[in-house]
Structure formats: structure tokens, C-alpha cells
Coordinates of N, CA, C and O in Angstrom, one line a residue:
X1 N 81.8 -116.4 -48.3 CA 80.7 -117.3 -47.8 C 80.4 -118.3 -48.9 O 79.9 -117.9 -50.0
X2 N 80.6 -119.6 -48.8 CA 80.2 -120.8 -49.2 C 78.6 -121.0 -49.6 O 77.9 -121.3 -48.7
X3 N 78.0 -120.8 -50.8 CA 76.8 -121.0 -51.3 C 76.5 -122.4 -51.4 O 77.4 -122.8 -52.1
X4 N 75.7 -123.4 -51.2 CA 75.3 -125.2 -50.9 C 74.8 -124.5 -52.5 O 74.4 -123.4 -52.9
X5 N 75.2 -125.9 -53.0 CA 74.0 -126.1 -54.3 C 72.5 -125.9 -54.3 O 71.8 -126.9 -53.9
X6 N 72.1 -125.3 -54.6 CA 70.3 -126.0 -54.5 C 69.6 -127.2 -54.9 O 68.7 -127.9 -54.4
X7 N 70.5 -127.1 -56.3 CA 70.3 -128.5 -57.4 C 71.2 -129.4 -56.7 O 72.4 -129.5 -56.5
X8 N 70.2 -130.2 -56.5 CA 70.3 -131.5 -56.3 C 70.5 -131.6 -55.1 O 71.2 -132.6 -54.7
X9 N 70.1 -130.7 -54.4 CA 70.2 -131.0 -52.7 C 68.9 -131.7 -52.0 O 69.0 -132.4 -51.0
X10 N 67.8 -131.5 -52.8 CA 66.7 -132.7 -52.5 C 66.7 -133.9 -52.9 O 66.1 -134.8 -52.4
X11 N 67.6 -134.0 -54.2 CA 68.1 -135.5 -54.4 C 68.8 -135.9 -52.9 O 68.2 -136.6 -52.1
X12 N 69.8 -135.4 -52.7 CA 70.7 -136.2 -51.4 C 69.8 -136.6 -50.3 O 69.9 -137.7 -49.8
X13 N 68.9 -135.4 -49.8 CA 67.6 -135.7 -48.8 C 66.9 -136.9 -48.8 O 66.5 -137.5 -47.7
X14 N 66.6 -137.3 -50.1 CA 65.5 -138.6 -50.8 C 66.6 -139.1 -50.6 O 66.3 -139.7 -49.5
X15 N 67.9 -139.4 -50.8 CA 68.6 -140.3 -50.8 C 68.9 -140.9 -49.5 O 68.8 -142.1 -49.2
X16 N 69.1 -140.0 -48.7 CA 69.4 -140.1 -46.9 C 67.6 -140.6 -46.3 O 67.6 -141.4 -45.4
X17 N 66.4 -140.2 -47.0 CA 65.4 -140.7 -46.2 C 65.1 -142.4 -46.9 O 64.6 -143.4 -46.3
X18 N 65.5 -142.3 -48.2 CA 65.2 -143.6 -48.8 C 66.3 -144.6 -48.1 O 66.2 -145.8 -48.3
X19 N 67.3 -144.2 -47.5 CA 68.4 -145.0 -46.5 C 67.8 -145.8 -45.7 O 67.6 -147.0 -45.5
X20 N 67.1 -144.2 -44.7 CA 66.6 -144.4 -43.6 C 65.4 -145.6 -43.9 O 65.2 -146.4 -43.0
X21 N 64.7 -145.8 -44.9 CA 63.5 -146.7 -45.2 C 64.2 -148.3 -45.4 O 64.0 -149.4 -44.8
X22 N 65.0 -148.1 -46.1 CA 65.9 -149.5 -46.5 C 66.7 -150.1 -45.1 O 67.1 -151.3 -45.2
X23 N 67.0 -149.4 -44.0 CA 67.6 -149.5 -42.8 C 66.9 -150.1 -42.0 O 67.3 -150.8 -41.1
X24 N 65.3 -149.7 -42.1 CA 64.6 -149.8 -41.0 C 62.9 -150.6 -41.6 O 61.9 -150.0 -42.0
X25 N 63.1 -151.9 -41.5 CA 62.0 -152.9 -42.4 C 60.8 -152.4 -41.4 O 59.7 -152.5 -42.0
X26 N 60.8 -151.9 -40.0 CA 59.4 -151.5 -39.8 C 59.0 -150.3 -39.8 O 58.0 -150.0 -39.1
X27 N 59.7 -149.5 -40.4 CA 59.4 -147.9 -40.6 C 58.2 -148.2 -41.8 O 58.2 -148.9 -42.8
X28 N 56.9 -147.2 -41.1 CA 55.8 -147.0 -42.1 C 55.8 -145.6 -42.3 O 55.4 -145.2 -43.4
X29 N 56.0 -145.0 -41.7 CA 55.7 -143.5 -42.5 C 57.0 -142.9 -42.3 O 57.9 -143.3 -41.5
X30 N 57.1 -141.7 -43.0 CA 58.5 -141.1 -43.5 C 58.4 -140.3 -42.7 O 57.3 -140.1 -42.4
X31 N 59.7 -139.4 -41.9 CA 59.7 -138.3 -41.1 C 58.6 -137.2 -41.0 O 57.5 -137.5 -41.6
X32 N 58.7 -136.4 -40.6 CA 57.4 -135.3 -40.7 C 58.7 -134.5 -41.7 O 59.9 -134.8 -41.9
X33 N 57.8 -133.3 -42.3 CA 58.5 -132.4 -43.0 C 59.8 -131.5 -41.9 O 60.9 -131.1 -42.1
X34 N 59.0 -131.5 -40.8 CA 59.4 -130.1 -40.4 C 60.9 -130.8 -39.7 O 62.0 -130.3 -39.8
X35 N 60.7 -132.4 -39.1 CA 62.2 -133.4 -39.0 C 63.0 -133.3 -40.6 O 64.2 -133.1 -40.9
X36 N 62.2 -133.5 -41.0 CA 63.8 -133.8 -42.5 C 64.4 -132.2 -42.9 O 65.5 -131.9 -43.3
X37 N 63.1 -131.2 -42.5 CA 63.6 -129.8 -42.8 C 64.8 -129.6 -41.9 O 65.9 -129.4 -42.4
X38 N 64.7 -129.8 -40.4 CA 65.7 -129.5 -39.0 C 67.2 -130.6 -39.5 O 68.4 -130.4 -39.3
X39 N 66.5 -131.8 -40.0 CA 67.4 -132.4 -39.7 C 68.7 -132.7 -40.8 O 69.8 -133.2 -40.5
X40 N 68.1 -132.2 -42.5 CA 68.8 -131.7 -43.1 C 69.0 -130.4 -43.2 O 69.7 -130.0 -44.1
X41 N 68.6 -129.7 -42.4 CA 69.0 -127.8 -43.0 C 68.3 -127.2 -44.3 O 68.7 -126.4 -45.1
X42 N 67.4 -127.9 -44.2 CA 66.6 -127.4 -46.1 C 65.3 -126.4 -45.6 O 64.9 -125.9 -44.6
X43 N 65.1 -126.5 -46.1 CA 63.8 -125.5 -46.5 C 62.6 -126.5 -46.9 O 62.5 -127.6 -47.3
X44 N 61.7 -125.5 -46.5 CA 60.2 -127.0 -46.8 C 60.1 -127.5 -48.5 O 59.8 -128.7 -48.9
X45 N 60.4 -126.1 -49.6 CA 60.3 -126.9 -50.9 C 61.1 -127.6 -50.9 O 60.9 -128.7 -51.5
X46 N 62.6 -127.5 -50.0 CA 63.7 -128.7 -50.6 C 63.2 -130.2 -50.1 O 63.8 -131.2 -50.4
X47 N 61.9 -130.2 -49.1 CA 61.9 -131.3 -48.2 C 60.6 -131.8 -49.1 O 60.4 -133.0 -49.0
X48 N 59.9 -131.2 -49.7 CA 58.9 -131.4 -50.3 C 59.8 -132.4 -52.0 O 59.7 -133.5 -52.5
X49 N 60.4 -131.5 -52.1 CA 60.9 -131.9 -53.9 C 61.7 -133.0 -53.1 O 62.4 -133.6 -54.0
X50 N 61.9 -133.5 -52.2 CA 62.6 -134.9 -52.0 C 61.9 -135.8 -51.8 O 62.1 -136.9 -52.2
X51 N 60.6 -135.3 -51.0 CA 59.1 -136.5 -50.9 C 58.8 -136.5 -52.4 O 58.7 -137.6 -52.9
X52 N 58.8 -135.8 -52.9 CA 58.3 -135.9 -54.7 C 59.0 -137.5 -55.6 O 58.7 -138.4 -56.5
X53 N 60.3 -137.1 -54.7 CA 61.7 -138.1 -55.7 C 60.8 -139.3 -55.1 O 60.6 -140.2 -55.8
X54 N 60.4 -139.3 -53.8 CA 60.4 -140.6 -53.1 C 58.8 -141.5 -53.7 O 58.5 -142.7 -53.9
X55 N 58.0 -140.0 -53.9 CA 56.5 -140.7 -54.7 C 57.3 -141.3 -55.9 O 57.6 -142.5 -55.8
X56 N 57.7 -140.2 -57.2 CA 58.1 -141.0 -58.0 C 58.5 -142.6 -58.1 O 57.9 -143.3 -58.8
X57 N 59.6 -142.9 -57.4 CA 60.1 -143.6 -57.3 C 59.1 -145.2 -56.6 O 59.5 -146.3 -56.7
X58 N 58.0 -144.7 -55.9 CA 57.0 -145.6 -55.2 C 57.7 -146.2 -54.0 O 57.8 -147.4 -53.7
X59 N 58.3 -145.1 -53.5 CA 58.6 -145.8 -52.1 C 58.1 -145.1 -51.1 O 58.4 -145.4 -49.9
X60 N 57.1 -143.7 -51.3 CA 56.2 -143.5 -50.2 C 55.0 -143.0 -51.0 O 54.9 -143.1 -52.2
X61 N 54.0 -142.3 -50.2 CA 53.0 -141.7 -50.8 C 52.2 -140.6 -49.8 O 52.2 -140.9 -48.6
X62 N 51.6 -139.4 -50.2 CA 50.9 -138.6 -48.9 C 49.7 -139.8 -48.5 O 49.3 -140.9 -49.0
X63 N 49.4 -139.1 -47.4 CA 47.9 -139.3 -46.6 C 47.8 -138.5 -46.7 O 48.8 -137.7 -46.7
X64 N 46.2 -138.2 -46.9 CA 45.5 -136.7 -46.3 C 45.5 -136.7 -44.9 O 45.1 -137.6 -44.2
X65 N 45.9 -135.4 -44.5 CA 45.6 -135.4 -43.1 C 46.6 -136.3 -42.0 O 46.3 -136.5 -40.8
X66 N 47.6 -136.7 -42.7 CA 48.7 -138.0 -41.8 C 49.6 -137.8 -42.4 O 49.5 -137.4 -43.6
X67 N 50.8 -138.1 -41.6 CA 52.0 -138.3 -42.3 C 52.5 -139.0 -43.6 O 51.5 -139.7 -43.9
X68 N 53.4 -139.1 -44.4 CA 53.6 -139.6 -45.5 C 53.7 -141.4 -44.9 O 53.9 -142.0 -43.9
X69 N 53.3 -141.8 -46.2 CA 53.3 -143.6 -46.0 C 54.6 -143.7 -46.4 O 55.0 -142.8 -47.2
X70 N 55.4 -144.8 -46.0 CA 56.5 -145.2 -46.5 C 56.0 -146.8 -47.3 O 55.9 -147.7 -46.5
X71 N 55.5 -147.1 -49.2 CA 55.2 -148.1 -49.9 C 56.8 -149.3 -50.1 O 58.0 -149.3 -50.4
X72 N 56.0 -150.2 -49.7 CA 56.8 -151.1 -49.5 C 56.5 -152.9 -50.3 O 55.8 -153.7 -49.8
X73 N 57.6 -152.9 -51.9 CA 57.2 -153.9 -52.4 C 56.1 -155.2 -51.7 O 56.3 -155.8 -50.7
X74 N 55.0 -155.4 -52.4 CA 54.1 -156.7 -52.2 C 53.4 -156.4 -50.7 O 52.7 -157.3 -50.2
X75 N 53.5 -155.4 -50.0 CA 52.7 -155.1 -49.0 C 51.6 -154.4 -49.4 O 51.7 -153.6 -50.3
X76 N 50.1 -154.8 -48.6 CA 48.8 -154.6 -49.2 C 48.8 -153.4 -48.1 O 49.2 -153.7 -46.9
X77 N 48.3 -152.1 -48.4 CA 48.3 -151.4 -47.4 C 46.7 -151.0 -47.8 O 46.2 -150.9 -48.9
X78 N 46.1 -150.8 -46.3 CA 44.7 -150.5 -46.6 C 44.9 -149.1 -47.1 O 45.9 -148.6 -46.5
X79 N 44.3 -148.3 -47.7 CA 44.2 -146.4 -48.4 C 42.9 -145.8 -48.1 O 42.5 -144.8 -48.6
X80 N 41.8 -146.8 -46.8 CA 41.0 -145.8 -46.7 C 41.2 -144.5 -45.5 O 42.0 -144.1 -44.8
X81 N 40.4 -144.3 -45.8 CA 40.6 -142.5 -45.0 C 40.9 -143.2 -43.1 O 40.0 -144.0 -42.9
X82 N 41.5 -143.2 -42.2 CA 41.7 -143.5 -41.1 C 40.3 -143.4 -40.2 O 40.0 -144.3 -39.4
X83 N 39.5 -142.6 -40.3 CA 38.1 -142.6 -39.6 C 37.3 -143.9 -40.2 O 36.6 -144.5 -39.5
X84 N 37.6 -144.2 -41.6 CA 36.6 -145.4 -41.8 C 37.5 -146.5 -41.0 O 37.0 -147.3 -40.2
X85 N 38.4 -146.4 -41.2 CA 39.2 -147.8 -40.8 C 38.7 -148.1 -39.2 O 38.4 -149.2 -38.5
X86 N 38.6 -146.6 -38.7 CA 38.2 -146.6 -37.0 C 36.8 -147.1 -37.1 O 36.4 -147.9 -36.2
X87 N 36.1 -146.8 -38.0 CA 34.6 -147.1 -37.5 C 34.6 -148.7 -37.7 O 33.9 -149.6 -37.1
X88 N 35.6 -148.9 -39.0 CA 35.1 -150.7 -38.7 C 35.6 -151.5 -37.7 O 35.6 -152.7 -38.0
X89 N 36.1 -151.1 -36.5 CA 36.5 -151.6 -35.8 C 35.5 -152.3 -34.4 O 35.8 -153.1 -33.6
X90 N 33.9 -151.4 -34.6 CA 32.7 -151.2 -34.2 C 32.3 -153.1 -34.6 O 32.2 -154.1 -34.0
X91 N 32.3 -152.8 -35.9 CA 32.0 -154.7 -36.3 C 32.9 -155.2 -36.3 O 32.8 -156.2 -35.5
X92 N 34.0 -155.3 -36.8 CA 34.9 -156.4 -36.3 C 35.2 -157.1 -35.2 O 35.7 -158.2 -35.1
X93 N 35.0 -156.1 -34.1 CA 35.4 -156.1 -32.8 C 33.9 -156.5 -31.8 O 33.9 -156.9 -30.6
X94 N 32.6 -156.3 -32.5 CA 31.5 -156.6 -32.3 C 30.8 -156.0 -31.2 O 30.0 -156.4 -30.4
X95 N 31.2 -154.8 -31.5 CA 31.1 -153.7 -30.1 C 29.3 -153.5 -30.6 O 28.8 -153.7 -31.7
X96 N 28.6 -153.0 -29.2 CA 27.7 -152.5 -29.2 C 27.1 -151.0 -29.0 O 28.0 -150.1 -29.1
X97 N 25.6 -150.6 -28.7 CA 25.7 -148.7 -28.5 C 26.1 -149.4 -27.3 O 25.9 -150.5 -26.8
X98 N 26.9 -148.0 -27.1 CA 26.8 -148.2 -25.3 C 28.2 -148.7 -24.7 O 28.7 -148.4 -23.6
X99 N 28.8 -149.6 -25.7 CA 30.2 -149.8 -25.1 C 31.2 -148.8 -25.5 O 31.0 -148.2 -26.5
X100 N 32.7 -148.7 -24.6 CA 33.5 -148.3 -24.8 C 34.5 -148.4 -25.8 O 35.1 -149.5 -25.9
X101 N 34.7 -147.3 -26.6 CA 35.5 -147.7 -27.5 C 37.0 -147.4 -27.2 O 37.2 -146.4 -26.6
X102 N 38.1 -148.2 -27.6 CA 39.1 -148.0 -27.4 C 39.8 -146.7 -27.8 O 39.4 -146.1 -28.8
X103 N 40.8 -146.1 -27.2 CA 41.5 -144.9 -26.6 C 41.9 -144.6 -27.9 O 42.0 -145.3 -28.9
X104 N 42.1 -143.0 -27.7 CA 43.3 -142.4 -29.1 C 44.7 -143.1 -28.5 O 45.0 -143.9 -29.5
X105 N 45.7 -143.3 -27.6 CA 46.4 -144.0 -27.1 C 46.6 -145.2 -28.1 O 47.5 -145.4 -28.9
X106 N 45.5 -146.0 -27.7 CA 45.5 -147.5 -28.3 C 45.5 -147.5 -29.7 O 46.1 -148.2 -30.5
X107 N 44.5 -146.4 -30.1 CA 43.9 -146.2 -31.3 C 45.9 -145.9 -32.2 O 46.4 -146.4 -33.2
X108 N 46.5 -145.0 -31.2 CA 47.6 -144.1 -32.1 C 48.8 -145.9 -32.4 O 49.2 -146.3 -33.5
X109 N 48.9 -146.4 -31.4 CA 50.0 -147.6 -31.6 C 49.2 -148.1 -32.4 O 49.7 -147.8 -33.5
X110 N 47.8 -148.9 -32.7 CA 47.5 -149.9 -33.7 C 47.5 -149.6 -35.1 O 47.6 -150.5 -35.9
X111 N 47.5 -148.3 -35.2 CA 47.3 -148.1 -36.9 C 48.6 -147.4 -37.2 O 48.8 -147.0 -38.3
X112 N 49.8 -147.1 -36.1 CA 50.8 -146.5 -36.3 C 51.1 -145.4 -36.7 O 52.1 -145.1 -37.3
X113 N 49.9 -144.4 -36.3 CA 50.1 -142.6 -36.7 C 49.5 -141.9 -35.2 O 48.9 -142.5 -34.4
X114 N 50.0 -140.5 -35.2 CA 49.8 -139.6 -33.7 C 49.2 -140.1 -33.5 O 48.6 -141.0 -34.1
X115 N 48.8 -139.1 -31.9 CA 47.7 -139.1 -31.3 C 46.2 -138.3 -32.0 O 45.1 -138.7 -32.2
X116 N 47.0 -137.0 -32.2 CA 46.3 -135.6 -32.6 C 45.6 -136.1 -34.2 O 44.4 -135.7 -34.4
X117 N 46.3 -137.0 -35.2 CA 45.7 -137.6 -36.2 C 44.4 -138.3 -36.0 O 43.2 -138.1 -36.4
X118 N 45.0 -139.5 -35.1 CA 43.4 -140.3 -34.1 C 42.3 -139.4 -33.7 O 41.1 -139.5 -33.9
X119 N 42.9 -138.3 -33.1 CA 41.7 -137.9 -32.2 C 41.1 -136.8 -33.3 O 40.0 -136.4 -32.9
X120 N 41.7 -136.0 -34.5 CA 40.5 -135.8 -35.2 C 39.7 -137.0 -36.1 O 38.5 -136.7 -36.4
X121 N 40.3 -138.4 -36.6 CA 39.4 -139.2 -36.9 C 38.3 -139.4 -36.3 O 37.2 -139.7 -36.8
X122 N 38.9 -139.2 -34.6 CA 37.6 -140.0 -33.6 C 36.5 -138.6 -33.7 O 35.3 -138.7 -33.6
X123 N 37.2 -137.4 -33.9 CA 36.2 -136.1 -33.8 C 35.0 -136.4 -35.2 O 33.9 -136.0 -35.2
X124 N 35.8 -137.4 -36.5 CA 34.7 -136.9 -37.5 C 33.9 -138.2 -37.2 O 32.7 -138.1 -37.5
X125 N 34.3 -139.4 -36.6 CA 33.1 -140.1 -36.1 C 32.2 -139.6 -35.2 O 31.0 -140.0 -35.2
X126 N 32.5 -138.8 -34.4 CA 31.5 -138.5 -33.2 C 30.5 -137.7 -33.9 O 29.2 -137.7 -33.9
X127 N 31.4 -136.8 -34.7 CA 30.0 -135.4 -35.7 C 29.1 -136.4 -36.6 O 27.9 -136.3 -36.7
X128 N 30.0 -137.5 -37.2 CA 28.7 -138.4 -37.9 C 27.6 -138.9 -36.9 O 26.4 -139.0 -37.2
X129 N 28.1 -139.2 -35.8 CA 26.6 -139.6 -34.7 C 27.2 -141.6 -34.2 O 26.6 -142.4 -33.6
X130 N 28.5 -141.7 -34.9 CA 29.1 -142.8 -34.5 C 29.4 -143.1 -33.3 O 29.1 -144.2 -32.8
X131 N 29.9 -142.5 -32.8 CA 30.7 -142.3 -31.6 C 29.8 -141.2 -30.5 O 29.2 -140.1 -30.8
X132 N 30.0 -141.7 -29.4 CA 29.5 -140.4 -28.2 C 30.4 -139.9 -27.4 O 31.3 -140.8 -27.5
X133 N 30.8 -138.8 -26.5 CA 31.6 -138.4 -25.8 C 32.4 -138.2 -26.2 O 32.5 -137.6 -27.3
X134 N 33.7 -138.9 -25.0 CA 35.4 -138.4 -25.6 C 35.9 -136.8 -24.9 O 35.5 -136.5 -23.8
X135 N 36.3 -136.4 -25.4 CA 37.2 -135.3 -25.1 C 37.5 -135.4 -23.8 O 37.1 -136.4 -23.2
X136 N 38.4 -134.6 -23.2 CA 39.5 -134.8 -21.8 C 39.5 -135.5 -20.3 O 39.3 -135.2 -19.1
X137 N 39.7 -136.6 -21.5 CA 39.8 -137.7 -19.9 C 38.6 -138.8 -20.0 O 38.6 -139.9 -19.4
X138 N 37.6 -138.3 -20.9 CA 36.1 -139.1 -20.9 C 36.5 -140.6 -21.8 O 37.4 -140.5 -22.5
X139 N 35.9 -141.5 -21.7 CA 35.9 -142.7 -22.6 C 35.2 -142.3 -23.3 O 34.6 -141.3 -22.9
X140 N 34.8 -142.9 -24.8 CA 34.2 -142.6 -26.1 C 33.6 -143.9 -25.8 O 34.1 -144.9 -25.1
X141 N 32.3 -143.8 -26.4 CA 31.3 -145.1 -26.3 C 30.6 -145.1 -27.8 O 30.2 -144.2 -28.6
X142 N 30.6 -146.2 -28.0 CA 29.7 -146.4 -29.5 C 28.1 -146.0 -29.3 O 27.3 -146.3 -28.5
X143 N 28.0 -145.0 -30.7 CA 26.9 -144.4 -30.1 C 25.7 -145.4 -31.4 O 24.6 -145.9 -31.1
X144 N 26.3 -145.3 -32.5 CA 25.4 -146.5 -34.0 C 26.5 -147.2 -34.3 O 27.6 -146.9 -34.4
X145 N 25.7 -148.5 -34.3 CA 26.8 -149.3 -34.8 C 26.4 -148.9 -36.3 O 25.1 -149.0 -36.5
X146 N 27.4 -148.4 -37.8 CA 26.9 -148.0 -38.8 C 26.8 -149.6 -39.6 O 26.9 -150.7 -39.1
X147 N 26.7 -149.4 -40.7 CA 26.1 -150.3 -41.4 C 27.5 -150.6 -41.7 O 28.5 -149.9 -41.5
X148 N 27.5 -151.8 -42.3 CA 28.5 -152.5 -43.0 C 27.7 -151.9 -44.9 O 26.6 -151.8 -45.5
X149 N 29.2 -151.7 -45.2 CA 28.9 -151.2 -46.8 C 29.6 -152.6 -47.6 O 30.5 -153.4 -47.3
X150 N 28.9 -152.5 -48.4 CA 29.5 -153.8 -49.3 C 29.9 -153.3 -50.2 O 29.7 -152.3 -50.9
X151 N 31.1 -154.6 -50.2 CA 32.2 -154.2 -51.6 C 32.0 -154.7 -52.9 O 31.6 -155.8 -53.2
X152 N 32.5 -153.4 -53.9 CA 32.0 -154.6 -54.9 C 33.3 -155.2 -55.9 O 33.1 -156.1 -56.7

């Protein structure tokens, strides 16, 4: 029975996912773990010590709570937590209480991560008192418009 190396089998993984990033100019986030586990045959440390090579190197980075970012020279990527990004969408978009806010759906294509990610963002706006409703089938309606924070 043929033993694979261990060493340096997460090198080749980073190598094959850092392909996959250089192949594909609008890939933003990197496979999930449990895809590069299935789809190299590794094990989660081996898929992990290959996301590692990939931080190092600054061609991706974790989110909390989201898939890995795939960093990409001279691109400004926003790093706030995805629930703030949702709530400013309340003023940008100039929504009022009372109106509908756009879908985990709409929400999942605009910012380019799941559904299931969206809809706990949309869950920690509703527990702050942002958001009203939602859950299965219901529209979500702006419940405070929150304050605009200033930057310094």
C-alpha cells in the first residue's frame, strides 16, 4: 500500500487553489473547506495548512462567520462585519421604518456570500431592533433607521 506524502501535500492544494484564483479574475472567495477537503482527498488540517500558505502569501484571508476572501492586488475590499455593511444599506438606499428591505436572495448575490450567511446577518440586525420580521416567507421591513457613525 502506497503512503501519499503528508509534507507538502498542502503546498500542492494552495498551489491548485491559488490556480483556481489566477484562472478566475471574478472569484472572491476561496472554496469552502469541506470542497477543497472532497475535492483534493485531504483532511481538514491539510485544507486548513493550505488556507495558511494562501494567508501568508496575501492572496486570501478568513471572515468571521463567511467564507474565506480571495485578496486581490490594489482592490479596496470593505472588512466590516457583513451585518454593518447590511444595515448601511437602510441610508444609502434611503429606506424608511416601515419599508421593505431587500431579500437574503438579493442580499446573498450583492455582497457575493450564501444565503444562510445573510440570513444570520439579517438575524443580528433584527435582535438589535434594526430590522422587523423576516423568517419563512415574510418580508423584513426596516424597523430604526440607525444612526450614521462617523468616521474618523
Amino acid at each position: 500500500m502506497r503512503q501519499a506524502s503528508p509534507r507538502g501535500t498542502f503546498l500542492k492544494v494552495a498551489d491548485a487553489v491559488k490556480a483556481q484564483i489566477e484562472a478566475d479574475p471574478d472569484m472572491t472567495e476561496l472554496p469552502s473547506l469541506a470542497e477543497v477537503m472532497r475535492d483534493h482527498k485531504v483532511s481538514r488540517g491539510v485544507a486548513l495548512r493550505a488556507f495558511g500558505v494562501l494567508r501568508q502569501e496575501g492572496m486570501a484571508e478568513p471572515v468571521p462567520g463567511e467564507r474565506w476572501r480571495v485578496v486581490r492586488p490594489g482592490a479596496r475590499v470593505d472588512r466590516r462585519p457583513l451585518d454593518q455593511r447590511l444595515a448601511e444599506i437602510i441610508a444609502t438606499e434611503g429606506l424608511e421604518a416601515g419599508e421593505a428591505f431587500p431579500s437574503a436572495s438579493v442580499l446573498a448575490e450583492r455582497f457575493g456570500v450564501s444565503r444562510p450567511t445573510v440570513t444570520k446577518a439579517l438575524e443580528k440586525l433584527e435582535a438589535a431592533g434594526v430590522l422587523a420580521g423576516g423568517g419563512q416567507g415574510k418580508v423584513r421591513t426596516v424597523r430604526t433607521v440607525p444612526a450614521r457613525e462617523e468616521r474618523s
